[in-house]
């Protein structure tokens, strides 16, 4: 009862909305700007030093691009997908830096926990993979989507309907919801344990158990760094899978 | 005042809020069952195939993350429904 009396969870609208700093510019927008600027600066620094053996920033950026090449593009699209490296790398770094602000002190908000950003990114990916499909297969792309090879004739109407819905509606929806819900859940989890720690510390005799929620909070911050990275990776790899599917129709 | 009377005395607004909260909580719990089992199966099979063929670990890991992403989507939709029912 003592604990429950002091435990006041802030309303969700308070956690997710900030007053505009200047009209139409609020904290998530600022975080998005920073998430664009940081990779730009890092790549500019990496390009600037032209030594043969990469060190420092250049080493980091080269190995991260290599990571995207090897574990995203080579595994899903194949060698002819290397021309999509700039698009996939931009997506990866933008989402990663937008997410990682979840654990940066004093900012502590992932910009992707507002539905607007994931929804826009998913829409962008939707346009790109449909455009790639039309570019590589022509108008037959839509026919290939609703007519997968090797399906018995009797099942074709059902399979076509499922394929149509899953390719053009479920894909962008699940892409956006996955990123949004993961970041929102992580943010709420961190807030919950931060509030619990603050309550227990100011709760008189309960200060004895104060280390417990605090240790869990520290552990969760490590977990959220992992989640931020993993969600950026999964968004990028799913984009690569969708682009690869549009480039090579199944035969 | 008996329990029935105090229950009837409450406004329908209270009842609505309470039922919404119960539905949201149970909805998220139910939505988490299937994906929990599913992710377990995906990761378990990925680990056993990595242990059998360590040289294919890279490919298996990529595919495993894909499988997790697709399976997890259901649980996350449950979480979004929970948020919408409770706070929207």
Coordinates of C-alpha atoms in Angstrom, one line a residue, chain A residues 12 71 75 178 181-182 185 188 230 233-234 237-238 241-242, chain B residues 58-59 62 65-66 69-70 72-73 76-77 79-80 83 87:
Chain A
X12 CA 1.2 8.3 -21.9
X71 CA 25.0 -9.8 -44.1
X75 CA 22.3 -13.0 -48.2
X178 CA 7.1 -3.6 -36.0
X181 CA 5.8 -1.0 -31.4
X182 CA 9.3 -2.2 -30.5
X185 CA 7.4 -0.8 -25.8
X188 CA 7.5 2.5 -21.8
X230 CA 18.3 -5.1 -34.1
X233 CA 19.0 -4.3 -39.0
X234 CA 15.6 -6.0 -39.4
X237 CA 17.0 -6.7 -44.2
X238 CA 13.3 -6.8 -44.8
X241 CA 14.2 -9.1 -49.1
X242 CA 11.2 -7.1 -50.6
Chain B
X58 CA 25.9 -16.7 -41.1
X59 CA 23.1 -17.6 -43.5
X62 CA 20.1 -13.9 -41.2
X65 CA 16.2 -12.8 -37.8
X66 CA 13.8 -12.8 -40.7
X69 CA 10.6 -10.5 -37.4
X70 CA 7.6 -12.2 -39.1
X72 CA 7.0 -11.2 -33.6
X73 CA 4.7 -9.0 -35.7
X76 CA 3.4 -6.4 -31.5
X77 CA 0.0 -5.9 -33.1
X79 CA 0.7 -4.6 -27.9
X80 CA -0.6 -1.8 -30.2
X83 CA -2.1 0.7 -26.1
X87 CA -4.9 5.2 -23.8

